[in-house]
GROMACS .gro file of C-alpha atoms in nm:
model
  351
    1MET     CA    1  13.662  21.368   0.825
    2TYR     CA    2  13.313  21.369   0.621
    3LYS     CA    3  13.267  20.956   0.643
    4ARG     CA    4  13.393  20.957   1.039
    5ASN     CA    5  13.126  21.194   1.163
    6LEU     CA    6  12.876  21.015   0.970
    7LEU     CA    7  12.956  20.732   1.099
    8ILE     CA    8  12.926  20.831   1.446
    9ILE     CA    9  12.603  21.044   1.349
   10ILE     CA   10  12.456  20.668   1.222
   11ILE     CA   11  12.541  20.486   1.563
   12LEU     CA   12  12.386  20.787   1.798
   13CYS     CA   13  12.070  20.765   1.577
   14THR     CA   14  12.103  20.363   1.667
   15LEU     CA   15  12.138  20.381   2.024
   16ILE     CA   16  11.902  20.666   2.059
   17PHE     CA   17  11.634  20.499   1.848
   18SER     CA   18  11.724  20.167   2.088
   19CYS     CA   19  11.703  20.357   2.409
   20GLY     CA   20  11.355  20.438   2.258
   21SER     CA   21  11.209  20.132   2.202
   22ASN     CA   22  11.345  20.003   2.528
   23ALA     CA   23  11.194  20.289   2.692
   24ASP     CA   24  10.844  20.222   2.555
   25ALA     CA   25  10.878  19.830   2.612
   26LYS     CA   26  10.896  19.932   2.979
   27LYS     CA   27  10.571  20.166   2.950
   28LYS     CA   28  10.283  20.123   3.179
   29PHE     CA   29   9.976  20.101   2.991
   30PHE     CA   30   9.714  20.101   3.272
   31SER     CA   31   9.755  20.183   3.635
   32ILE     CA   32   9.454  20.090   3.956
   33LYS     CA   33   9.269  20.342   4.091
   34THR     CA   34   8.996  20.350   4.385
   35ALA     CA   35   8.701  20.516   4.434
   36ASN     CA   36   8.748  20.881   4.537
   37ASN     CA   37   9.170  20.770   4.541
   38GLN     CA   38   9.101  20.658   4.889
   39THR     CA   39   9.405  20.473   4.962
   40ASP     CA   40   9.329  20.446   5.403
   41PHE     CA   41   9.010  20.171   5.483
   42LYS     CA   42   8.858  20.081   5.821
   43LEU     CA   43   8.775  19.688   5.890
   44GLY     CA   44   8.404  19.660   5.741
   45GLU     CA   45   8.505  19.893   5.440
   46THR     CA   46   8.495  19.767   5.069
   47ILE     CA   47   8.757  19.853   4.818
   48LYS     CA   48   8.653  19.979   4.508
   49ALA     CA   49   8.892  19.974   4.228
   50SER     CA   50   8.956  20.001   3.868
   51ILE     CA   51   9.161  19.981   3.603
   52VAL     CA   52   9.281  20.313   3.412
   53ASN     CA   53   9.317  20.233   3.053
   54THR     CA   54   9.374  20.569   2.938
   55LYS     CA   55   9.519  20.438   2.576
   56LYS     CA   56   9.243  20.279   2.532
   57ILE     CA   57   9.391  19.906   2.439
   58LYS     CA   58   9.166  19.605   2.419
   59ILE     CA   59   9.188  19.425   2.777
   60ASP     CA   60   9.152  19.088   2.789
   61SER     CA   61   9.065  19.000   3.189
   62VAL     CA   62   9.233  19.095   3.512
   63GLY     CA   63   9.352  18.936   3.810
   64PHE     CA   64   9.373  19.146   4.088
   65PHE     CA   65   9.555  19.018   4.456
   66LEU     CA   66   9.614  19.147   4.784
   67GLY     CA   67   9.976  19.066   4.786
   68ASP     CA   68  10.028  18.690   4.730
   69THR     CA   69   9.644  18.649   4.772
   70LYS     CA   70   9.403  18.620   4.490
   71LEU     CA   71   9.087  18.841   4.531
   72LYS     CA   72   8.922  18.825   4.159
   73PHE     CA   73   8.970  18.708   3.808
   74THR     CA   74   8.754  18.945   3.604
   75PHE     CA   75   8.664  19.035   3.232
   76ALA     CA   76   8.489  19.353   3.366
   77ASN     CA   77   8.815  19.575   3.456
   78GLU     CA   78   8.693  19.571   3.836
   79LEU     CA   79   8.755  19.513   4.205
   80GLU     CA   80   8.502  19.487   4.441
   81GLU     CA   81   8.661  19.380   4.767
   82LYS     CA   82   8.528  19.436   5.157
   83ILE     CA   83   8.772  19.427   5.397
   84ASP     CA   84   8.705  19.230   5.720
   85THR     CA   85   8.934  18.933   5.846
   86GLU     CA   86   9.288  19.078   5.646
   87ARG     CA   87   9.597  19.238   5.875
   88LEU     CA   88   9.542  19.561   5.923
   89GLY     CA   89   9.883  19.817   5.838
   90LYS     CA   90  10.027  19.842   5.472
   91HIS     CA   91   9.953  19.641   5.176
   92LEU     CA   92   9.998  19.585   4.819
   93LEU     CA   93   9.690  19.575   4.534
   94LYS     CA   94   9.836  19.415   4.256
   95ALA     CA   95   9.668  19.395   3.928
   96ILE     CA   96   9.755  19.160   3.598
   97VAL     CA   97   9.600  19.277   3.314
   98TYR     CA   98   9.612  19.065   3.013
   99TYR     CA   99   9.594  19.208   2.662
  100GLU     CA  100   9.653  19.156   2.322
  101GLY     CA  101   9.864  18.826   2.430
  102LYS     CA  102  10.079  19.060   2.660
  103GLU     CA  103  10.027  19.109   3.005
  104GLU     CA  104  10.148  19.379   3.252
  105ASP     CA  105  10.177  19.417   3.649
  106VAL     CA  106  10.069  19.718   3.809
  107TYR     CA  107  10.002  19.815   4.145
  108LYS     CA  108   9.814  20.032   4.483
  109LYS     CA  109   9.992  20.098   4.795
  110LEU     CA  110   9.664  20.087   5.049
  111THR     CA  111   9.688  20.089   5.399
  112PHE     CA  112   9.420  19.902   5.642
  113LEU     CA  113   9.315  20.052   5.988
  114ASN     CA  114   9.043  19.971   6.255
  115ASN     CA  115   8.730  20.054   6.236
  116LYS     CA  116   8.719  20.184   6.625
  117PRO     CA  117   8.961  20.370   6.834
  118PRO     CA  118   9.165  20.274   7.121
  119LYS     CA  119   8.995  20.231   7.445
  120LEU     CA  120   9.150  20.356   7.732
  121TYR     CA  121   9.216  20.202   8.085
  122LYS     CA  122   9.353  20.311   8.378
  123TYR     CA  123   9.547  20.145   8.697
  124LYS     CA  124   9.512  20.104   9.069
  125ILE     CA  125   9.813  19.998   9.263
  126ILE     CA  126   9.782  19.683   9.471
  127ALA     CA  127  10.141  19.643   9.611
  128GLU     CA  128  10.507  19.795   9.598
  129HIS     CA  129  10.824  19.521   9.571
  130PRO     CA  130  11.149  19.604   9.578
  131HIS     CA  131  11.340  19.570   9.240
  132ASP     CA  132  11.723  19.624   9.191
  133GLN     CA  133  11.763  19.999   9.095
  134LYS     CA  134  12.073  19.919   8.877
  135ALA     CA  135  11.835  19.626   8.601
  136PHE     CA  136  11.822  19.814   8.286
  137THR     CA  137  11.509  19.637   8.190
  138GLN     CA  138  11.469  19.505   7.875
  139GLY     CA  139  11.271  19.157   7.966
  140LEU     CA  140  11.056  19.010   8.258
  141GLU     CA  141  10.869  18.723   8.274
  142PHE     CA  142  10.700  18.473   8.547
  143HIS     CA  143  10.751  18.121   8.534
  144GLY     CA  144  10.548  17.990   8.804
  145ASP     CA  145  10.649  18.183   9.134
  146THR     CA  146  11.003  18.305   8.982
  147LEU     CA  147  11.038  18.565   8.811
  148TYR     CA  148  11.328  18.609   8.531
  149GLU     CA  149  11.423  18.898   8.400
  150SER     CA  150  11.674  19.027   8.121
  151THR     CA  151  11.856  19.369   8.147
  152GLY     CA  152  12.049  19.599   7.903
  153SER     CA  153  12.374  19.735   7.915
  154GLY     CA  154  12.237  20.043   8.005
  155LYS     CA  155  12.445  20.370   8.113
  156GLY     CA  156  12.800  20.059   8.038
  157GLY     CA  157  12.707  19.849   8.223
  158ILE     CA  158  12.689  19.477   8.135
  159SER     CA  159  12.380  19.282   7.991
  160SER     CA  160  12.238  19.009   8.211
  161LEU     CA  161  12.004  18.678   8.235
  162ARG     CA  162  11.841  18.708   8.618
  163LYS     CA  163  11.642  18.496   8.842
  164VAL     CA  164  11.435  18.697   9.078
  165ASN     CA  165  11.258  18.671   9.392
  166TYR     CA  166  10.980  18.926   9.313
  167THR     CA  167  10.850  18.985   9.678
  168THR     CA  168  11.205  19.104   9.809
  169GLY     CA  169  11.397  19.213   9.532
  170GLU     CA  170  11.635  18.956   9.582
  171VAL     CA  171  11.896  18.810   9.278
  172LEU     CA  172  11.888  18.462   9.258
  173VAL     CA  173  12.141  18.350   9.025
  174LYS     CA  174  12.264  18.615   8.759
  175LYS     CA  175  12.440  18.567   8.417
  176GLU     CA  176  12.615  18.807   8.288
  177ILE     CA  177  12.637  18.878   7.850
  178ASP     CA  178  12.899  18.963   7.679
  179LYS     CA  179  13.033  19.275   7.647
  180LYS     CA  180  12.988  19.300   7.313
  181TYR     CA  181  12.615  19.213   7.333
  182PHE     CA  182  12.307  19.401   7.438
  183ALA     CA  183  12.057  19.226   7.556
  184GLU     CA  184  11.681  19.295   7.527
  185GLY     CA  185  11.371  19.067   7.563
  186ILE     CA  186  11.294  18.698   7.657
  187THR     CA  187  11.047  18.430   7.676
  188ILE     CA  188  10.990  18.150   7.842
  189ILE     CA  189  10.871  17.819   7.646
  190ASP     CA  190  10.924  17.453   7.724
  191ASP     CA  191  11.195  17.523   7.964
  192LYS     CA  192  11.374  17.734   7.747
  193ILE     CA  193  11.465  18.103   7.820
  194LEU     CA  194  11.477  18.295   7.447
  195GLN     CA  195  11.645  18.633   7.520
  196LEU     CA  196  11.708  18.853   7.220
  197THR     CA  197  11.994  19.097   7.144
  198TRP     CA  198  11.936  19.488   7.041
  199GLN     CA  199  12.120  19.529   6.719
  200SER     CA  200  12.329  19.194   6.688
  201LYS     CA  201  12.082  18.973   6.496
  202GLU     CA  202  12.117  18.735   6.701
  203GLY     CA  203  11.936  18.543   6.966
  204PHE     CA  204  12.041  18.297   7.262
  205ILE     CA  205  11.866  17.991   7.375
  206TYR     CA  206  11.930  17.890   7.780
  207ASP     CA  207  11.821  17.602   7.935
  208LEU     CA  208  11.579  17.738   8.230
  209HIS     CA  209  11.689  17.539   8.572
  210THR     CA  210  12.062  17.572   8.495
  211PHE     CA  211  12.131  17.915   8.290
  212GLU     CA  212  12.367  17.711   8.039
  213LYS     CA  213  12.390  17.853   7.703
  214THR     CA  214  12.235  17.582   7.462
  215GLY     CA  215  12.217  17.715   7.093
  216SER     CA  216  12.120  18.069   6.916
  217PHE     CA  217  11.920  18.178   6.640
  218ALA     CA  218  11.956  18.445   6.386
  219TYR     CA  219  11.654  18.717   6.291
  220LYS     CA  220  11.759  18.813   5.903
  221LYS     CA  221  11.417  19.002   5.816
  222SER     CA  222  11.334  19.201   6.149
  223LYS     CA  223  11.540  19.515   6.223
  224GLU     CA  224  11.649  19.463   6.562
  225GLY     CA  225  11.595  19.271   6.887
  226TRP     CA  226  11.327  19.447   7.139
  227GLY     CA  227  11.040  19.241   7.280
  228LEU     CA  228  10.927  18.868   7.317
  229CYS     CA  229  10.650  18.649   7.442
  230ASN     CA  230  10.447  18.377   7.345
  231ASP     CA  231  10.121  18.227   7.328
  232GLY     CA  232  10.242  17.868   7.434
  233LYS     CA  233  10.330  17.726   7.050
  234GLN     CA  234  10.349  18.084   6.856
  235ILE     CA  235  10.657  18.279   6.931
  236TYR     CA  236  10.596  18.697   6.896
  237LYS     CA  237  10.904  18.906   6.879
  238SER     CA  238  10.922  19.338   6.792
  239ASP     CA  239  11.168  19.478   6.639
  240GLY     CA  240  11.122  19.825   6.736
  241THR     CA  241  10.937  19.906   6.400
  242GLU     CA  242  10.539  19.894   6.316
  243LYS     CA  243  10.583  19.523   6.278
  244ILE     CA  244  10.545  19.249   6.570
  245TRP     CA  245  10.700  18.889   6.392
  246VAL     CA  246  10.593  18.498   6.431
  247LEU     CA  247  10.828  18.287   6.486
  248ASP     CA  248  10.851  17.939   6.339
  249PRO     CA  249  10.873  17.777   6.713
  250GLU     CA  250  11.138  17.499   6.579
  251THR     CA  251  11.365  17.726   6.357
  252LEU     CA  252  11.281  18.050   6.544
  253ALA     CA  253  11.304  18.212   6.235
  254GLU     CA  254  11.065  18.477   6.117
  255LYS     CA  255  10.781  18.348   5.891
  256SER     CA  256  10.491  18.607   5.927
  257TYR     CA  257  10.396  18.960   6.099
  258ILE     CA  258  10.122  19.163   6.177
  259GLU     CA  259  10.142  19.503   6.167
  260VAL     CA  260  10.007  19.727   6.423
  261ALA     CA  261   9.718  19.979   6.349
  262THR     CA  262   9.454  20.207   6.539
  263HIS     CA  263   9.166  20.324   6.371
  264ASP     CA  264   9.348  20.631   6.175
  265LYS     CA  265   9.702  20.571   6.163
  266ILE     CA  266   9.978  20.273   6.206
  267LYS     CA  267  10.231  20.254   6.519
  268SER     CA  268  10.552  20.113   6.624
  269LYS     CA  269  10.841  20.177   6.905
  270PHE     CA  270  10.674  19.845   7.097
  271ASN     CA  271  10.939  19.735   7.340
  272GLU     CA  272  10.871  19.469   7.628
  273LEU     CA  273  10.597  19.219   7.556
  274GLU     CA  274  10.388  18.974   7.746
  275TRP     CA  275  10.069  18.718   7.661
  276ILE     CA  276   9.821  18.793   7.875
  277ASP     CA  277   9.437  18.610   7.813
  278GLY     CA  278   9.464  18.571   7.453
  279LYS     CA  279   9.622  18.934   7.381
  280ILE     CA  280   9.984  19.096   7.283
  281TYR     CA  281  10.062  19.382   7.581
  282ALA     CA  282  10.349  19.565   7.505
  283ASN     CA  283  10.574  19.865   7.639
  284THR     CA  284  10.562  20.110   7.349
  285TRP     CA  285  10.916  20.281   7.383
  286GLN     CA  286  10.919  20.653   7.558
  287LYS     CA  287  10.545  20.672   7.662
  288ASP     CA  288  10.371  20.630   7.990
  289GLY     CA  289  10.176  20.288   7.886
  290ILE     CA  290  10.071  19.955   7.763
  291ALA     CA  291   9.907  19.876   7.434
  292VAL     CA  292   9.655  19.566   7.434
  293ILE     CA  293   9.719  19.446   7.075
  294ASN     CA  294   9.490  19.189   6.892
  295PRO     CA  295   9.753  18.934   6.762
  296LYS     CA  296   9.502  18.810   6.460
  297ASN     CA  297   9.502  19.104   6.312
  298GLY     CA  298   9.738  19.380   6.489
  299ALA     CA  299   9.474  19.595   6.595
  300LEU     CA  300   9.553  19.845   6.899
  301GLU     CA  301   9.237  19.755   7.132
  302ALA     CA  302   9.312  19.924   7.437
  303VAL     CA  303   9.556  20.168   7.561
  304ILE     CA  304   9.620  20.154   7.968
  305ASN     CA  305   9.731  20.471   8.071
  306LEU     CA  306  10.036  20.441   8.394
  307SER     CA  307  10.085  20.812   8.383
  308GLY     CA  308  10.219  20.868   8.735
  309LEU     CA  309  10.377  20.556   8.827
  310ARG     CA  310  10.756  20.720   8.727
  311SER     CA  311  10.707  20.960   8.968
  312LYS     CA  312  10.676  20.723   9.285
  313VAL     CA  313  11.028  20.583   9.244
  314ASN     CA  314  11.292  20.676   9.348
  315GLN     CA  315  11.474  20.992   9.146
  316HIS     CA  316  11.794  20.940   9.013
  317PRO     CA  317  12.041  21.051   8.759
  318ASN     CA  318  11.984  20.677   8.551
  319LEU     CA  319  11.622  20.678   8.605
  320ASP     CA  320  11.466  20.532   8.274
  321VAL     CA  321  11.113  20.470   8.100
  322LEU     CA  322  10.865  20.219   8.209
  323ASN     CA  323  10.979  19.862   8.046
  324GLY     CA  324  10.899  19.535   8.231
  325ILE     CA  325  10.530  19.311   8.186
  326ALA     CA  326  10.479  19.032   8.369
  327TYR     CA  327  10.173  18.823   8.428
  328LYS     CA  328  10.136  18.551   8.643
  329LYS     CA  329   9.880  18.379   8.530
  330ASP     CA  330   9.777  18.146   8.765
  331THR     CA  331   9.671  18.363   8.961
  332LYS     CA  332   9.628  18.658   8.744
  333GLN     CA  333   9.865  18.843   8.884
  334LEU     CA  334   9.994  19.197   8.646
  335PHE     CA  335  10.380  19.348   8.779
  336VAL     CA  336  10.500  19.633   8.581
  337THR     CA  337  10.819  19.812   8.628
  338GLY     CA  338  11.146  19.979   8.458
  339LYS     CA  339  11.454  20.066   8.338
  340ASN     CA  340  11.635  20.152   8.717
  341TRP     CA  341  11.366  20.186   8.884
  342ASP     CA  342  11.377  20.056   9.242
  343LYS     CA  343  11.037  19.936   9.280
  344LEU     CA  344  10.786  19.656   9.095
  345PHE     CA  345  10.435  19.739   9.093
  346GLU     CA  346  10.165  19.499   9.096
  347ILE     CA  347   9.831  19.647   8.930
  348GLU     CA  348   9.504  19.599   8.810
  349VAL     CA  349   9.350  19.709   8.548
  350ILE     CA  350   9.027  19.884   8.560
  351LYS     CA  351   8.837  19.878   8.181
   0.00000   0.00000   0.00000
């Protein structure tokens, strides 16, 4: 009995010692500290960071990285980096500390913000046109003088892809989407219509002229499918989060993203998108306004206040939020509507 108990004690001690050794091996000796513990930085500001070395271990050198981008390799263990051309949003500052023939990775979460608040714009109604009140508008885009529209299922309805005479509201062509899909935003590029679905992680490709479905594409990194637009080359996709994804024009896979931010916070819930004169215009879900976003860094540069517009349409039980932006770039006309709105408005933005 005594020998068996002794053996158990020896085994337990060995396990405890082993666990302790593993814990020591995983223990972090270093950390990153920023001046005044600052974690939010605005464009134009400088990150001042240093390595905290409480054990006084001799450090050989340090490499600093912002995500995968190398910033500096130094023997001074300090970093000064001005924020100017970086994308806004969340970032990870990484330091690789080299010491005693070993290395250790340490991280610091940072947020980059714009250096000025968004401008506030107003609007003026130029014209009103009929719009199908049963259209739960999710995507809206002009190609020439023809308006194309994607509608979601709404109150148990069926999603659709439509070709519309915008002046009369007449639906010229309507293609119903399988009931298992909730259709979302669209964009038109290279004589193709790209259409998102909400939570099915799948988008559809149609021939612009025949509405024949010619293919599909998956989105595996973004959370959901909300809005789409394009600049003629790049395709941009919103997913309900703070991210607007840039899609590969060939495979339509997500290859990068911007995060939308103002001067004081990161913003999210961007819905229908439209590309207008080098900027992304975006409906914000549940908000009576349009955000004007810089596609290079994600800065939310302006907000068009459209409050009061919803009160000018027929008030009925299924009336829903503002959603739908379409721009006729040949005549520079801007149109907006909403989910189950009976009017399509041409508006002028007053800066």
